[in-house]
Amino acid sequence: MTKTNQLSTSTPMFDRSAYIHIPFCEHICYYCDFNKVFLEGQPVDEYIQSLLKEIQLTQALYPEQEMKTIYIGGGTPTSLSAKQLDVLLKGVREQLTFDDRNEFTVEANPGDLTQEKLQVMKNYGVNRLSSIDLIYALPGQTLESFRDTLTRALALDLPHYSLYSLILENKTMFMNWVRQGRLQLPEEEIEAQMFDETIEAMEKKGRHQYEVSNFALTGKESQHNLAYWNNDHYYGFGAGASGYLGQTRYKNHGPIQHYLKPLRENQLPIVETEELTRLNQIEEELFLGLRKKVGISKQKFQQKFQEPIEAIYGEVIQRLIKEELLIEEADILRLTKKGLFVGNNVFEAFLLSEKE
C-alpha cells in the first residue's frame, strides 16, 4: 500500500455517503477520545465556511452523484447556534445531491436542542436524530447500577440504541485516573454479563441486534452505519474526518487550525491517504461485514472479488466454526453469540496481510 496526502483525481463511479464532522462540544466527557474541542472561543463560523469549501473542492474531483446517506456527527453538532446550524445545513443541501427519502442524520444532545434548532433541521430535510449510546464496563460500575441504567434507557422507548464497552484511550481523564489507581474497571465476567443482559433486554423490547453494538426496531436501523459495515464508500468532511473513495482511504488534519490553514488557500486539508491493495479490501470486507448480525453473503463476496471466499479463508473459516465463533448457513457466514462478544479476536483471524 502507498501513502500520500492527496486524493486521486480519477473519477470512479460508486455508491457513496457523506460524513460531516463538527468538533465542538459544550463540555468534554472524561472518556472521550474523539476529535473535539470546547466550543467557547473557537472560530466556529470560519470552520463552517471552510467545511463547505472542503465539500466544494472534493466534489470537483468526482462526478456529481446522489448521496445514499448524510450523517453530521461530532463532537456535538447541536452545540451550534440555530443560525450556525442553518448556514451549515443550507450549504450541505446546496452542494450535496440528496433525495429526502434517504437517511439524513444529525447527532443531537437533548440538552442543546431548542424548538428553533429542531425547526432548522426539519427545514433542510433532517429525518433522523442519532439515538442514545449506552456505555458499559465503566470504572466503578456494578451489575446492579448498569441494570438500572438499562431499564431507564429502555423506558424512553427509543427506536435505536447503541451499546459500547468503555475503551480507555490515552490522553483521557479516565485513563489517567485508572493509571493512578483512583478508578477500577469491572471484571471481565461482569462485563460479559452486562453485554448478555443487554441483548436479552433489547430483544424483549423488540429491538433486534442488527450489528455487534447496535439494536433497533425493524426498519429503524442506521443506514449510514450500515454503509460502513457493508464496506461502501463515503466522503469524510471536517477536522479529523476520514473518508473512503475508490481504493483510497484518507484522513483530514485534526487540530482545527491545521484543518483551516490549507482551506484558506483553496487546498484540501488531507493529512494522509492510503491506497488499498486487493487483499486489504478483502480483509476489510470480512471484518466489517461480520459485525452485522446477518453476516456475509458468500455469493456477494465472490461477485465483488471474483473468487470464492473459501479459496482465501477456507482453513480460517473451518477453525472458527470448530471454536464455535462462526456459523456457516448455506450462503451466509456469521458470528455466533460467543463470537459476537469476542468479535475482535475473530476479525484478527482474517488479517492475512499481517501474516505475510
Coordinates of C-alpha atoms in Angstrom, one line a residue:
M1 CA 0.0 0.0 0.0
T2 CA 1.2 3.6 -0.6
K3 CA 0.6 6.7 1.5
T4 CA 0.3 10.3 0.2
N5 CA -1.5 13.4 1.3
Q6 CA -3.5 13.9 -1.9
L7 CA -6.7 12.5 -3.3
S8 CA -6.7 10.8 -6.7
T9 CA -8.0 13.0 -9.5
S10 CA -9.7 10.0 -11.1
T11 CA -13.5 10.0 -11.1
P12 CA -14.7 6.5 -10.3
M13 CA -18.5 5.9 -10.1
F14 CA -19.7 4.2 -6.9
D15 CA -22.4 4.5 -4.3
R16 CA -21.3 6.9 -1.6
S17 CA -22.5 8.6 1.6
A18 CA -21.2 11.6 3.4
Y19 CA -19.9 12.0 7.0
I20 CA -19.6 15.6 8.2
H21 CA -17.7 16.3 11.4
I22 CA -18.5 19.1 13.9
P23 CA -15.8 19.0 16.5
F24 CA -17.3 21.5 19.1
C25 CA -18.7 20.5 22.4
E26 CA -20.3 22.3 25.3
H27 CA -18.3 20.1 27.7
I28 CA -15.7 17.4 27.4
C29 CA -16.5 13.9 28.6
Y30 CA -13.9 12.2 30.7
Y31 CA -13.8 9.1 28.5
C32 CA -13.9 10.7 25.1
D33 CA -11.0 10.5 22.6
F34 CA -12.9 11.8 19.6
N35 CA -11.6 14.9 17.7
K36 CA -13.3 17.6 19.7
V37 CA -12.7 21.0 21.4
F38 CA -14.6 23.1 24.0
L39 CA -16.9 25.4 22.0
E40 CA -16.1 28.7 23.7
G41 CA -13.5 30.9 21.9
Q42 CA -13.3 28.7 18.8
P43 CA -13.6 30.0 15.2
V44 CA -16.9 28.3 14.6
D45 CA -18.2 30.5 11.8
E46 CA -14.9 30.2 9.9
Y47 CA -15.0 26.4 10.5
I48 CA -18.4 26.1 8.9
Q49 CA -17.4 28.1 5.9
S50 CA -14.2 26.1 5.5
L51 CA -16.1 22.9 5.8
L52 CA -18.4 23.9 3.0
K53 CA -15.4 24.9 0.9
E54 CA -13.9 21.4 1.5
I55 CA -17.2 19.8 0.2
Q56 CA -17.0 22.0 -2.9
L57 CA -13.3 21.2 -3.6
T58 CA -13.8 17.5 -3.1
Q59 CA -16.9 17.4 -5.2
A60 CA -14.9 19.0 -8.1
L61 CA -12.8 15.8 -8.2
Y62 CA -15.7 13.4 -8.5
P63 CA -18.8 13.3 -10.7
E64 CA -21.9 14.6 -9.1
Q65 CA -23.8 11.7 -7.6
E66 CA -26.7 11.3 -5.2
M67 CA -25.8 10.6 -1.6
K68 CA -27.1 7.4 -0.1
T69 CA -26.9 8.9 3.4
I70 CA -25.7 12.1 5.1
Y71 CA -24.5 12.0 8.7
I72 CA -23.5 15.0 10.7
G73 CA -21.6 13.9 13.8
G74 CA -19.1 15.2 16.3
G75 CA -18.3 16.5 18.8
T76 CA -21.8 17.8 19.3
P77 CA -23.4 19.3 16.1
T78 CA -26.3 20.7 18.2
S79 CA -23.9 22.8 20.2
L80 CA -24.0 25.2 17.2
S81 CA -26.5 28.1 17.4
A82 CA -29.6 27.9 15.3
K83 CA -28.2 30.4 12.9
Q84 CA -24.9 28.5 12.5
L85 CA -26.8 25.3 12.1
D86 CA -28.9 26.9 9.4
V87 CA -25.8 28.1 7.5
L88 CA -24.3 24.6 7.7
L89 CA -27.4 22.7 6.6
K90 CA -28.2 25.1 3.8
G91 CA -24.7 24.8 2.4
V92 CA -24.8 21.0 2.7
R93 CA -28.1 20.7 0.8
E94 CA -26.9 23.1 -1.9
Q95 CA -23.7 21.2 -2.5
L96 CA -24.6 17.5 -2.0
T97 CA -27.3 15.9 -4.2
F98 CA -29.7 14.2 -1.8
D99 CA -33.2 12.6 -2.0
D100 CA -35.3 13.5 1.0
R101 CA -36.4 9.9 1.2
N102 CA -32.9 8.8 2.1
E103 CA -31.5 9.0 5.6
F104 CA -30.2 12.4 6.9
T105 CA -28.9 12.1 10.4
V106 CA -27.7 14.7 12.9
E107 CA -26.2 13.7 16.3
A108 CA -28.0 15.6 19.0
N109 CA -27.5 16.3 22.7
P110 CA -31.0 16.7 24.2
G111 CA -29.6 19.4 26.5
D112 CA -28.6 21.5 23.4
L113 CA -31.9 21.2 21.5
T114 CA -34.3 24.0 21.1
Q115 CA -37.5 24.3 19.1
E116 CA -35.7 26.7 16.8
K117 CA -32.9 24.2 16.1
L118 CA -35.3 21.4 15.6
Q119 CA -37.2 23.6 13.0
V120 CA -34.0 24.4 11.2
M121 CA -33.2 20.7 10.9
K122 CA -36.7 19.9 9.7
N123 CA -36.4 22.7 7.1
Y124 CA -33.4 21.1 5.4
G125 CA -34.7 17.5 5.4
V126 CA -33.0 16.0 8.5
N127 CA -35.1 13.0 9.2
R128 CA -33.2 11.2 11.9
L129 CA -31.6 12.2 15.2
S130 CA -28.9 9.9 16.5
S131 CA -30.3 7.9 19.3
I132 CA -28.9 7.0 22.8
D133 CA -25.4 5.5 23.3
L134 CA -25.1 3.1 26.3
I135 CA -21.6 2.8 27.7
Y136 CA -20.9 -0.2 30.0
A137 CA -17.9 -1.5 31.9
L138 CA -17.4 2.0 33.4
P139 CA -15.0 2.4 36.3
G140 CA -16.8 1.6 39.5
Q141 CA -19.9 0.4 37.7
T142 CA -21.7 -2.6 39.2
L143 CA -24.0 -5.0 37.5
E144 CA -26.9 -3.6 39.6
S145 CA -26.1 0.0 38.6
F146 CA -25.9 -1.0 34.9
R147 CA -29.2 -2.8 35.1
D148 CA -30.8 0.4 36.4
T149 CA -29.2 2.4 33.5
L150 CA -30.5 -0.2 31.0
T151 CA -34.0 -0.1 32.5
R152 CA -34.1 3.7 32.4
A153 CA -32.8 3.7 28.8
L154 CA -35.4 1.2 27.6
A155 CA -38.2 3.2 29.4
L156 CA -37.6 6.0 26.9
D157 CA -38.9 3.7 24.2
L158 CA -36.5 4.8 21.5
P159 CA -36.3 3.1 18.1
H160 CA -32.5 2.7 18.2
Y161 CA -29.8 2.0 20.8
S162 CA -26.1 1.7 20.6
L163 CA -24.0 -0.2 23.2
Y164 CA -20.3 0.2 23.7
S165 CA -18.0 -1.1 26.4
L166 CA -15.6 1.5 27.7
I167 CA -12.3 1.6 25.9
L168 CA -9.7 3.5 27.8
E169 CA -7.9 5.9 25.5
N170 CA -4.7 7.7 26.0
K171 CA -4.9 11.4 27.0
T172 CA -8.4 11.0 28.6
M173 CA -9.2 11.7 32.2
F174 CA -10.4 8.1 32.8
M175 CA -7.1 6.6 31.6
N176 CA -5.2 9.0 33.8
W177 CA -7.3 8.1 36.9
V178 CA -7.1 4.3 36.2
R179 CA -3.3 4.5 35.9
Q180 CA -3.2 6.4 39.2
G181 CA -5.3 3.7 40.9
R182 CA -8.2 6.1 41.5
L183 CA -10.6 4.1 39.4
Q184 CA -11.1 0.4 38.9
L185 CA -12.8 -1.3 35.9
P186 CA -15.3 -4.1 36.3
E187 CA -14.0 -7.7 35.9
E188 CA -14.3 -9.3 32.5
E189 CA -17.0 -11.7 33.7
I190 CA -19.2 -8.8 34.9
E191 CA -18.6 -7.0 31.5
A192 CA -19.7 -10.2 29.6
Q193 CA -22.9 -10.4 31.8
M194 CA -23.7 -6.8 31.1
F195 CA -23.5 -7.5 27.4
D196 CA -25.6 -10.7 27.6
E197 CA -28.3 -9.0 29.7
T198 CA -28.5 -6.1 27.3
I199 CA -29.1 -8.4 24.3
E200 CA -31.8 -10.2 26.2
A201 CA -33.5 -7.0 27.4
M202 CA -33.4 -5.4 24.0
E203 CA -34.9 -8.4 22.3
K204 CA -37.8 -8.4 24.9
K205 CA -38.5 -4.8 23.9
G206 CA -38.4 -5.6 20.2
R207 CA -35.1 -4.0 19.5
H208 CA -33.1 -6.6 17.5
Q209 CA -29.3 -6.7 17.5
Y210 CA -28.5 -6.0 13.8
E211 CA -24.8 -5.3 14.5
V212 CA -22.4 -6.2 17.3
S213 CA -23.1 -2.9 19.2
N214 CA -26.4 -1.7 17.7
F215 CA -30.1 -2.5 18.4
A216 CA -33.2 -1.2 16.6
L217 CA -36.8 -1.7 15.8
T218 CA -37.2 -3.3 12.4
G219 CA -36.8 -0.6 9.8
K220 CA -35.1 1.8 12.1
E221 CA -31.5 0.5 11.6
S222 CA -28.9 3.2 10.9
Q223 CA -28.5 3.2 7.1
H224 CA -25.4 5.3 7.4
N225 CA -23.6 2.9 9.8
L226 CA -24.7 0.0 7.6
A227 CA -22.8 1.7 4.7
Y228 CA -19.6 1.4 6.8
W229 CA -20.2 -2.2 7.7
N230 CA -21.1 -3.0 4.1
N231 CA -17.7 -1.5 3.1
D232 CA -19.4 1.1 0.9
H233 CA -17.7 4.4 0.0
Y234 CA -18.1 7.7 1.8
Y235 CA -16.8 11.2 2.0
G236 CA -15.3 12.4 5.2
F237 CA -15.6 16.2 5.6
G238 CA -14.3 18.2 8.6
A239 CA -11.4 18.3 11.0
G240 CA -10.1 14.8 11.7
A241 CA -12.7 13.1 9.4
S242 CA -11.8 10.0 7.4
G243 CA -13.2 9.0 4.0
Y244 CA -13.1 6.1 1.6
L245 CA -13.3 6.7 -2.1
G246 CA -12.5 4.2 -4.8
Q247 CA -9.4 2.3 -3.4
T248 CA -8.3 5.2 -1.3
R249 CA -8.8 5.8 2.4
Y250 CA -7.9 9.3 3.6
K251 CA -7.8 11.4 6.8
N252 CA -8.0 15.1 7.4
H253 CA -5.9 17.2 9.7
G254 CA -7.4 17.0 13.2
P255 CA -6.3 20.2 15.0
I256 CA -8.7 22.9 13.9
Q257 CA -6.1 25.5 12.8
H258 CA -4.2 22.8 10.9
Y259 CA -7.5 22.0 9.2
L260 CA -8.4 25.6 8.4
K261 CA -4.9 26.6 7.0
P262 CA -5.0 24.7 3.7
L263 CA -8.6 25.6 3.0
R264 CA -7.7 29.3 3.3
E265 CA -5.6 28.6 0.3
N266 CA -8.2 26.6 -1.5
Q267 CA -6.4 23.3 -0.8
L268 CA -7.9 20.2 0.7
P269 CA -7.0 19.6 4.3
I270 CA -5.9 16.0 3.8
V271 CA -3.0 14.8 6.0
E272 CA -2.7 11.3 4.7
T273 CA -4.1 8.9 2.1
E274 CA -3.7 5.1 1.8
E275 CA -4.1 3.1 -1.4
L276 CA -5.7 -0.2 -0.5
T277 CA -4.5 -3.4 -2.2
R278 CA -7.0 -6.1 -3.2
L279 CA -6.0 -8.0 -0.1
N280 CA -6.6 -5.0 2.1
Q281 CA -10.1 -4.6 0.6
I282 CA -10.9 -8.3 1.1
E283 CA -9.8 -8.1 4.8
E284 CA -12.0 -5.0 5.4
E285 CA -14.9 -6.7 3.7
L286 CA -14.7 -9.5 6.2
F287 CA -14.1 -7.7 9.5
L288 CA -16.6 -5.0 8.7
G289 CA -19.2 -7.3 7.3
L290 CA -19.0 -9.8 10.2
R291 CA -20.0 -7.1 12.6
K292 CA -23.5 -7.3 11.1
K293 CA -25.8 -9.9 12.7
V294 CA -26.8 -11.2 9.3
G295 CA -23.2 -11.8 8.4
I296 CA -21.7 -12.0 5.0
S297 CA -23.1 -13.4 1.8
K298 CA -20.6 -15.8 0.1
Q299 CA -22.2 -15.2 -3.2
K300 CA -21.9 -11.4 -2.9
F301 CA -18.2 -11.8 -1.9
Q302 CA -17.5 -13.9 -5.0
Q303 CA -19.2 -11.3 -7.2
K304 CA -17.2 -8.5 -5.7
F305 CA -13.8 -10.2 -5.7
Q306 CA -14.1 -12.8 -8.4
E307 CA -13.0 -15.6 -6.1
P308 CA -14.8 -17.9 -3.7
I309 CA -14.3 -16.9 0.0
E310 CA -13.2 -20.5 0.7
A311 CA -10.3 -20.2 -1.7
I312 CA -8.9 -17.4 0.5
Y313 CA -10.1 -18.2 4.0
G314 CA -11.0 -21.9 3.9
E315 CA -8.8 -23.0 6.8
V316 CA -9.6 -19.9 8.9
I317 CA -13.4 -20.4 8.4
Q318 CA -13.3 -24.1 9.5
R319 CA -11.1 -23.3 12.6
L320 CA -13.5 -20.6 13.7
I321 CA -16.5 -22.9 13.2
K322 CA -14.8 -25.6 15.3
E323 CA -14.2 -23.0 18.0
E324 CA -17.9 -22.1 17.9
L325 CA -17.2 -18.5 16.9
L326 CA -18.6 -18.7 13.4
I327 CA -21.6 -20.2 11.8
E328 CA -22.0 -21.3 8.2
E329 CA -25.6 -21.4 6.9
A330 CA -25.9 -22.1 3.1
D331 CA -24.8 -18.8 1.6
I332 CA -24.1 -17.0 4.9
L333 CA -21.2 -16.7 7.3
R334 CA -22.0 -15.0 10.6
L335 CA -20.8 -14.8 14.2
T336 CA -22.2 -17.0 16.9
K337 CA -23.3 -15.4 20.2
K338 CA -19.9 -16.3 21.6
G339 CA -18.2 -14.8 18.5
L340 CA -20.2 -11.5 18.9
F341 CA -18.6 -10.9 22.3
V342 CA -15.1 -11.7 21.2
G343 CA -15.5 -10.2 17.8
N344 CA -12.1 -8.6 17.7
N345 CA -10.4 -12.0 18.1
V346 CA -12.4 -13.3 15.1
F347 CA -11.7 -10.3 13.0
E348 CA -7.9 -10.6 13.6
A349 CA -8.1 -14.1 12.1
F350 CA -8.9 -12.7 8.7
L351 CA -6.0 -10.2 8.6
L352 CA -3.8 -12.2 6.2
S353 CA -1.6 -9.2 5.2
E354 CA -0.1 -9.1 8.7
K355 CA 1.0 -12.7 8.3
E356 CA 2.9 -12.2 5.1

